[in-house]
mmCIF file of C-alpha atoms in Angstrom:
data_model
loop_
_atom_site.group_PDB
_atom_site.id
_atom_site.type_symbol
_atom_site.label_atom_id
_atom_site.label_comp_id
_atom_site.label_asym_id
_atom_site.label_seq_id
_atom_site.Cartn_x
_atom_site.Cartn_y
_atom_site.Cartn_z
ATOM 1 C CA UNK O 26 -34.046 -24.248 -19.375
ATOM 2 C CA UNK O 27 -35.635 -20.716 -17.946
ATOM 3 C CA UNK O 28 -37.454 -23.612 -15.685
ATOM 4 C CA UNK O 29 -34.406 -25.352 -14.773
ATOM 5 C CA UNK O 30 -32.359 -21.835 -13.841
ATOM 6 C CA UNK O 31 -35.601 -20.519 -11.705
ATOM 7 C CA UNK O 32 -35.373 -23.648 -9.896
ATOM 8 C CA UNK O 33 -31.731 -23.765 -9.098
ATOM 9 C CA UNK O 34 -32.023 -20.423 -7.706
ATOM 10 C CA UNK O 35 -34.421 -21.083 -5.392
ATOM 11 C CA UNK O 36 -32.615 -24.197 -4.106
ATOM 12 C CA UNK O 37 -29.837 -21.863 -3.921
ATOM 13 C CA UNK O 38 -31.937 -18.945 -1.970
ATOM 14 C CA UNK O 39 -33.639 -21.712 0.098
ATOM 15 C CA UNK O 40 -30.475 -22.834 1.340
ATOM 16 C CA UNK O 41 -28.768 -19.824 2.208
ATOM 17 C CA UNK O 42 -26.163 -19.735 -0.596
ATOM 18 C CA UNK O 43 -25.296 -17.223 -3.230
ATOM 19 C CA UNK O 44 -26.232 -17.972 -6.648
ATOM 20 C CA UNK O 45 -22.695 -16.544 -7.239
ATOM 21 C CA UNK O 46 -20.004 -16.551 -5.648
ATOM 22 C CA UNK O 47 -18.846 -13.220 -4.261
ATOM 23 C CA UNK O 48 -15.901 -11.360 -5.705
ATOM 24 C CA UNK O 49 -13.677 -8.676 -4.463
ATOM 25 C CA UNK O 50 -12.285 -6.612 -6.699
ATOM 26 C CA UNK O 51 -8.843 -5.409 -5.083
ATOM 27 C CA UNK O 52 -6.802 -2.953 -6.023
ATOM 28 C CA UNK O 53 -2.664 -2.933 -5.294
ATOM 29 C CA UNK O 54 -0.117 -0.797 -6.479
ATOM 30 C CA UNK O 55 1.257 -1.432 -9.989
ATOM 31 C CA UNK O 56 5.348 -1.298 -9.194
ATOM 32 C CA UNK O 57 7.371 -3.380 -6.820
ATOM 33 C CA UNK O 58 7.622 -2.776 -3.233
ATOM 34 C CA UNK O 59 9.531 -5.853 -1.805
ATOM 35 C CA UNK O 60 8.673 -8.036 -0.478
ATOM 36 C CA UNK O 61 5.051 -7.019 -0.696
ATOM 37 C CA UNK O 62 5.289 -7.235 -4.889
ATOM 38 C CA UNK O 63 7.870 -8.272 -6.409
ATOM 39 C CA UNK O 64 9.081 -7.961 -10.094
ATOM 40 C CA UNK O 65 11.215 -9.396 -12.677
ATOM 41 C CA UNK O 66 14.591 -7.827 -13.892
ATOM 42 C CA UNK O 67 12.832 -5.761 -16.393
ATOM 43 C CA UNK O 68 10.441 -4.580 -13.692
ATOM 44 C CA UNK O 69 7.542 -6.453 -14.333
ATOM 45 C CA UNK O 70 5.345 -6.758 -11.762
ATOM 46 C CA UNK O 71 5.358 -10.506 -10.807
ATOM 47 C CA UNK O 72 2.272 -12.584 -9.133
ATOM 48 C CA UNK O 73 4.724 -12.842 -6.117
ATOM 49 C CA UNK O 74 5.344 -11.935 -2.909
ATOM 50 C CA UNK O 75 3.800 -11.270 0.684
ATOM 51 C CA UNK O 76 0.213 -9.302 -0.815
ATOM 52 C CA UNK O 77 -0.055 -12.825 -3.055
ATOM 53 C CA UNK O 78 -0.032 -14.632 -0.246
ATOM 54 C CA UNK O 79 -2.876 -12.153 2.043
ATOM 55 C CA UNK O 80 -4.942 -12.445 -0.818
ATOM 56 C CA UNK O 81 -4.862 -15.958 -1.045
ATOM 57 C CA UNK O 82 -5.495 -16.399 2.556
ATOM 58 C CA UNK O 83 -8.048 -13.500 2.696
ATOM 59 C CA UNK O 84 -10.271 -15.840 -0.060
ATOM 60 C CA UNK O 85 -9.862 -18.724 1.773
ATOM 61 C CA UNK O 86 -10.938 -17.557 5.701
ATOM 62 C CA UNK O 87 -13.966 -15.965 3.653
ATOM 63 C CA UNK O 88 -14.936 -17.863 0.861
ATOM 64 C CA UNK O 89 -14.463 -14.627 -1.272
ATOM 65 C CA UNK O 90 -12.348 -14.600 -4.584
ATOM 66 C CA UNK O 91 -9.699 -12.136 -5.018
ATOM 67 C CA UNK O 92 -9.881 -10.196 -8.151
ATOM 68 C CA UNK O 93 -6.691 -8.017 -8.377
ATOM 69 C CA UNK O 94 -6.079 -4.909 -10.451
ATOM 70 C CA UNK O 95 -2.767 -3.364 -10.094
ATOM 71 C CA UNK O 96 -2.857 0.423 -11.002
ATOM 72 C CA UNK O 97 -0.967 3.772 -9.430
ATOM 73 C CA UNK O 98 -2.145 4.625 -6.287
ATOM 74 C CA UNK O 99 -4.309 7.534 -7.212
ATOM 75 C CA UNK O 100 -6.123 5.560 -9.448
ATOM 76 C CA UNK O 101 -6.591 3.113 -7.221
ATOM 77 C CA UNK O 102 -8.454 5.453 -4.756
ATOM 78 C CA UNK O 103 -10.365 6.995 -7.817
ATOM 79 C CA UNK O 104 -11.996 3.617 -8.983
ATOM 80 C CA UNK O 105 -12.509 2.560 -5.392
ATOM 81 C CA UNK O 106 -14.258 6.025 -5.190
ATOM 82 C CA UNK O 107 -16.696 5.814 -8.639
ATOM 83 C CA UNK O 108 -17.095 2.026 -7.134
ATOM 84 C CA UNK O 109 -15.169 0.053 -10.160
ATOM 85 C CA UNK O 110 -13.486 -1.209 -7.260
ATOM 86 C CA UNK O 111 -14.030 -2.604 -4.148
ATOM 87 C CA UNK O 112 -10.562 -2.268 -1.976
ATOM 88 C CA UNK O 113 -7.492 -0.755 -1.977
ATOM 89 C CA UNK O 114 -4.943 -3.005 -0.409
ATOM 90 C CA UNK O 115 -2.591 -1.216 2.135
ATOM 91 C CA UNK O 116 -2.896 2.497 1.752
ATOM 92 C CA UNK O 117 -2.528 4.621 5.172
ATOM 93 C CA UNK O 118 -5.235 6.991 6.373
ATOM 94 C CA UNK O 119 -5.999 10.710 4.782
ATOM 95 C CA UNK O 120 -9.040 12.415 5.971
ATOM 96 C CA UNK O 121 -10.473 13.517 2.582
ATOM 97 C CA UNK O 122 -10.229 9.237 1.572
ATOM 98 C CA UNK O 123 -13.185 8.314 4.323
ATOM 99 C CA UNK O 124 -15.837 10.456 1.842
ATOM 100 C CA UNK O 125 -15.674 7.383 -0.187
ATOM 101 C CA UNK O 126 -13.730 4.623 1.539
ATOM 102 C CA UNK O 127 -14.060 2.934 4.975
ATOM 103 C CA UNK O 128 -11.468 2.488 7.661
ATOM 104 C CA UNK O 129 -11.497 0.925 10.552
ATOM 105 C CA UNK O 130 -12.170 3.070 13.170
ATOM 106 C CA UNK O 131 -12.335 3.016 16.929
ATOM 107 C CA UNK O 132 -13.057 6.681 18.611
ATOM 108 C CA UNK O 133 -13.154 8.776 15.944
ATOM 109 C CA UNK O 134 -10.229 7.665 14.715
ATOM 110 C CA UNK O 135 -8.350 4.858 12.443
ATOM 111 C CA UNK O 136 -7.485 1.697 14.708
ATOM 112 C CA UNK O 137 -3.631 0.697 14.371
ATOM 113 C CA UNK O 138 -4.588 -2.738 15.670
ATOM 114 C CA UNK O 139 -6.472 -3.476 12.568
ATOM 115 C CA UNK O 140 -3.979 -2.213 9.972
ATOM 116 C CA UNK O 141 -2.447 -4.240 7.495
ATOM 117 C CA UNK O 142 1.141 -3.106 8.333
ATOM 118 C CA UNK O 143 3.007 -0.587 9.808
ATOM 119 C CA UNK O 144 5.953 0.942 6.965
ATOM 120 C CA UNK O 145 8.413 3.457 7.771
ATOM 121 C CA UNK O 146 9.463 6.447 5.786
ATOM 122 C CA UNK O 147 12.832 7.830 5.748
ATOM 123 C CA UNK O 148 14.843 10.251 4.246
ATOM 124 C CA UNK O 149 17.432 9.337 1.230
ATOM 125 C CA UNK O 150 20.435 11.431 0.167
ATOM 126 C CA UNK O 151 23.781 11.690 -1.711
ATOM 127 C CA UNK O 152 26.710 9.560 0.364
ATOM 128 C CA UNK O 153 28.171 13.359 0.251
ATOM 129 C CA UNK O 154 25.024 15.526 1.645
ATOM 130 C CA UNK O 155 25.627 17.584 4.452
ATOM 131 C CA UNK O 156 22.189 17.665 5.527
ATOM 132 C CA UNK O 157 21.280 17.244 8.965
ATOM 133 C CA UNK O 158 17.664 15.762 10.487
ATOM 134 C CA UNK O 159 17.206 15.361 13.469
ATOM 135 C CA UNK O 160 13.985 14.044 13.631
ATOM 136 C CA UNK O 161 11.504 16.816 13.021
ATOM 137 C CA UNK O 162 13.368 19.309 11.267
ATOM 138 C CA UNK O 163 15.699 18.233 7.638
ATOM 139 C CA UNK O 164 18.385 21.756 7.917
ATOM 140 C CA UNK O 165 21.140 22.641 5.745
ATOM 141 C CA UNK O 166 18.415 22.629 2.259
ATOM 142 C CA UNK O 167 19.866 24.788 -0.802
ATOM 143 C CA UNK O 168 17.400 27.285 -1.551
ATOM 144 C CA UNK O 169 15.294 26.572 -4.598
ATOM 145 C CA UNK O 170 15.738 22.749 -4.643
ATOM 146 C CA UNK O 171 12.982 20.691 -3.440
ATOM 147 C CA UNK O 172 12.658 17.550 -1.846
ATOM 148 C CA UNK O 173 11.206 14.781 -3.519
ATOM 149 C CA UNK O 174 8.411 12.316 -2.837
ATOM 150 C CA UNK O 175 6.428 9.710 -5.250
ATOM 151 C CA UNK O 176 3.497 10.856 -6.803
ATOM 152 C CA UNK O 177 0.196 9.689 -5.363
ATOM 153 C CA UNK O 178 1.848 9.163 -2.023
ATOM 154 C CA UNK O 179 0.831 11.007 0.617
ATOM 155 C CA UNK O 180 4.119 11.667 2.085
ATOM 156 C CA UNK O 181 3.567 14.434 -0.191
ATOM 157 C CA UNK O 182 0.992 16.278 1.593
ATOM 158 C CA UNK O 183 2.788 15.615 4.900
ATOM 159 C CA UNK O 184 5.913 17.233 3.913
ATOM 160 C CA UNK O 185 3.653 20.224 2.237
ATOM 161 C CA UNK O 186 2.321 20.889 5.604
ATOM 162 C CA UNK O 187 5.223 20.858 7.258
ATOM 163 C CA UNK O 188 6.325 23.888 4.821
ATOM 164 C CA UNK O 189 8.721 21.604 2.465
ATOM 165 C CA UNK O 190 8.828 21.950 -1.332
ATOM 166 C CA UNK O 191 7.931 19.029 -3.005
ATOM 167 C CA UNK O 192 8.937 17.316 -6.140
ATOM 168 C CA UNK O 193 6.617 14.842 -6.594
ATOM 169 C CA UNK O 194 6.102 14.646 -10.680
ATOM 170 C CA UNK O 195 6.467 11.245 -11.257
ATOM 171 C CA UNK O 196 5.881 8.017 -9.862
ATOM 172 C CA UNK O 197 8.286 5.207 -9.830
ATOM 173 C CA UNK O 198 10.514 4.884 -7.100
ATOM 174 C CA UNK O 199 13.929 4.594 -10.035
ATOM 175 C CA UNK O 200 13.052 7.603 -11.565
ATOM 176 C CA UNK O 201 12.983 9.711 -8.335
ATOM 177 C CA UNK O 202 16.540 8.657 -7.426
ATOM 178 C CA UNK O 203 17.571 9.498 -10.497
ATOM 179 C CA UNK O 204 16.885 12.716 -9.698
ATOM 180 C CA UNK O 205 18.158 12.884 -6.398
ATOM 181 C CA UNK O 206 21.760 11.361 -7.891
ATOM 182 C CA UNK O 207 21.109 14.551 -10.816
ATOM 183 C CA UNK O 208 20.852 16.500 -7.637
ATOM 184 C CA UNK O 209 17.171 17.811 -8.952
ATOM 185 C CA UNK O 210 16.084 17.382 -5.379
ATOM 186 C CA UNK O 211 17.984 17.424 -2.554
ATOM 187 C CA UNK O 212 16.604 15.087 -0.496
ATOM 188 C CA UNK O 213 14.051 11.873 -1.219
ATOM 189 C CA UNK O 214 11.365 10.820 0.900
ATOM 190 C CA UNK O 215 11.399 6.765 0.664
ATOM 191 C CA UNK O 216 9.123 3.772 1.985
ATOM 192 C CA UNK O 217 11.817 1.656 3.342
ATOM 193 C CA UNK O 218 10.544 -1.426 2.041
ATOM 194 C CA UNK O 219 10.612 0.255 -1.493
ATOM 195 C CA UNK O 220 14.093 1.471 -1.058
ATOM 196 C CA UNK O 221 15.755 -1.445 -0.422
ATOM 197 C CA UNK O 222 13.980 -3.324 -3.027
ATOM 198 C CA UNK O 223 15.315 -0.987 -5.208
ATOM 199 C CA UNK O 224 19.054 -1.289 -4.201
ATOM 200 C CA UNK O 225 18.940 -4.805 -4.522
ATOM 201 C CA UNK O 226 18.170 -4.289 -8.317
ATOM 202 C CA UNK O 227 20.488 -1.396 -8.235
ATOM 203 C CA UNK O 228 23.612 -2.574 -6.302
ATOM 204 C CA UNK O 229 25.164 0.408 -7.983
ATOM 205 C CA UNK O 230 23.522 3.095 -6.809
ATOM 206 C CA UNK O 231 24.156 2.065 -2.589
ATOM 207 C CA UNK O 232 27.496 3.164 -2.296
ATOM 208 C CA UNK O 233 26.156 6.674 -3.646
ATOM 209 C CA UNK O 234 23.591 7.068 -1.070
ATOM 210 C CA UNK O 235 22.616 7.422 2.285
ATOM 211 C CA UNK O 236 19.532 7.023 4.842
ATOM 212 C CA UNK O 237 19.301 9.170 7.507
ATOM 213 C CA UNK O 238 17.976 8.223 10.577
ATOM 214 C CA UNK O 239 15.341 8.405 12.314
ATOM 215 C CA UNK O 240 12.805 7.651 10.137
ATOM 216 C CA UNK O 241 10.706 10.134 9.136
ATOM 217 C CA UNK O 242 7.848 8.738 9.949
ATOM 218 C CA UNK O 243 5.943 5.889 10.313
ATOM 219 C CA UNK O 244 2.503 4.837 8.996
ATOM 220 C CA UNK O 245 -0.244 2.128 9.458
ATOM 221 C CA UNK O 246 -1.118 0.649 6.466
ATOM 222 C CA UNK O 247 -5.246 -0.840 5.800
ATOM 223 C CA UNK O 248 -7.497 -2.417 3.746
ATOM 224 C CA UNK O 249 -9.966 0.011 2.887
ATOM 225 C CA UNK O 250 -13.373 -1.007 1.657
ATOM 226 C CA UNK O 251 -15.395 0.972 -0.674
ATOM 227 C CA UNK O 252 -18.294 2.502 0.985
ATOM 228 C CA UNK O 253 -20.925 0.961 -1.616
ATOM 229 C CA UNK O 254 -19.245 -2.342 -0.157
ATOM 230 C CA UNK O 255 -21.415 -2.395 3.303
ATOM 231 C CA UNK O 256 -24.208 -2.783 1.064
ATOM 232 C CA UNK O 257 -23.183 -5.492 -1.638
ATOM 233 C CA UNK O 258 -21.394 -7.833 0.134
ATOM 234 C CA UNK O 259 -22.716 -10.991 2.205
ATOM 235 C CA UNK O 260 -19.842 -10.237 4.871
ATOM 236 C CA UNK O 261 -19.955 -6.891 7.024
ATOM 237 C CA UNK O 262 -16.946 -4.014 6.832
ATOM 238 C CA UNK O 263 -15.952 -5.572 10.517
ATOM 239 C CA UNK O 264 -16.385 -8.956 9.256
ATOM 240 C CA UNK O 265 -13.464 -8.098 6.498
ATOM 241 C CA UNK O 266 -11.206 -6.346 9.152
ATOM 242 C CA UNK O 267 -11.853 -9.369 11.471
ATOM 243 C CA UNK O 268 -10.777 -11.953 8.950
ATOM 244 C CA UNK O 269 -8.350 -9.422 7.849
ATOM 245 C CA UNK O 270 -6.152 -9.306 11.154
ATOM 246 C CA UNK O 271 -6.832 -12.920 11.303
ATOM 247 C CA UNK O 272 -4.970 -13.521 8.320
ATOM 248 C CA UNK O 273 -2.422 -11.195 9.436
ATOM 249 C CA UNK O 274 -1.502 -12.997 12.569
ATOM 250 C CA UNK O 275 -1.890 -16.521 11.160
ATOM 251 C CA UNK O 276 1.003 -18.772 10.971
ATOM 252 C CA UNK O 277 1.309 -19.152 7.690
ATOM 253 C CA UNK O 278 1.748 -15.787 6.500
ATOM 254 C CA UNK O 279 3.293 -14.576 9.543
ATOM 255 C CA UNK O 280 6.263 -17.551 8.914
ATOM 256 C CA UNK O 281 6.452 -15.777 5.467
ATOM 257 C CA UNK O 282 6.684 -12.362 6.353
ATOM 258 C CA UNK O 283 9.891 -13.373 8.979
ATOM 259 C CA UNK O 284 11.283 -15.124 6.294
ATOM 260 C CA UNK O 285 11.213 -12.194 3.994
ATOM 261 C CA UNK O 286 12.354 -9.961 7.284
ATOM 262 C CA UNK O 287 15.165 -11.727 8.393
ATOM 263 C CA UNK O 288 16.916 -10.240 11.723
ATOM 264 C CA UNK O 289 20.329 -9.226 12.218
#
């Protein structure tokens, strides 16, 4: 049998083919952000929805199998970083995250043309706030109430710099309006995507809130490799980004990601 394996192997090696097939071990968020993941009416995070259908393209254009984890976000970057995983799929750019993940770059910086996605953030409050934005500065905050953000978003550190303070105990996007409608914080710092999936489960909580526009900012969105990645897999980190975009613009998930962005 040790005969027969040896022998297969080299066949294998003589041919140019892996004597396994090549996994990448993925990681994606662990709550819903519609249409990206969607979950059931308890919240369960279902096998559905537009990151489902990437992956499943992404394995077929390379030949690679998807192996999905779905943990919080900072978890996510902390096995990507001890290399228990391979990618994080869509996560934006933050210097101190290329000392152990890989971007695609193009001079010096992270190329937009190769992201994933572009998501907007924007600013949630009470139907009845009175405060004003106006696009770079949110006026009229009570003193000693911050604003709120997820945890493990980094929104967070954004709004930090720009000399806001930040609530950002907890993760899940229910629990942080909660506080905003307890009036904990006083304003909440929302992917839009995220938001609306949200008030779709909640029709209850719409009338009591409001978005104020413009958004506060908007973010490109990658697949970031691991770094130990470059060495371990058969396809190169522009290889991924190449069949990454490529999956992006294809018909078949572009058809799907109209259909779950319908117009006016």
């Amino acid at each position: 049998m040790r005969r027969l394996t040896a022998l297969v192997l080299t066949v294998l090696l003589a041919l140019g083919l892996p004597a396994r097939a090549e996994r990448l071990r993925v990681c994606l968020g662990d709550v819903a952000n519609p249409p990206y993941r969607l979950a059931d009416e308890q919240g369960k995070l279902l096998r559905r929805g537009l990151d489902f259908l990437f992956l499943d393209l992404l394995a077929l254009r390379t030949g690679v199998e998807m192996e999905p984890a779905f943990l919080p976000a900072k978890r996510c970057l902390l096995e990507l970083k001890s290399g228990q995983l391979d990618a994080v799929l869509s996560i934006s750019h933050v210097p101190e995250r290329e000392d152990f993940g890989l971007y695609p770059m193009r001079d010096g910086q992270p190329d937009p043309s190769l992201a994933l996605r572009t998501q907007r953030y924007y600013w949630y409050v009470l139907r009845e706030s009175t405060l004003h934005w106006d696009g770079r500065q949110l006026s009229g905050l009570p003193e000693r109430v911050p604003v709120g953000a997820q945890l493990g978003y980094s929104i967070a550190g954004v709004l930090r710099e720009q000399g806001y303070a930040v609530d950002d105990a907890v993760r899940a996007v229910e629990a942080n309006v909660e506080k905003l409608l307890r009036a904990r914080v006083a304003a909440l710092a929302l992917q839009n995507s995220e938001a609306e999936g949200l008030l779709q489960r909640r029709p209850e909580w719409a009338p009591l809130l409001r978005r104020l526009e413009p958004a506060l900012q908007e973010r490109p969105y990658y697949l970031v490799l691991g770094r130990h990645l470059a060495r371990t897999s058969r396809l190169s980190p522009a290889q991924w980004w190449a069949a990454m975009a490529e999956v992006r613009d294809s018909t078949e998930y572009r058809r799907a990601d109209q259909a779950a962005h319908p117009g006016p």
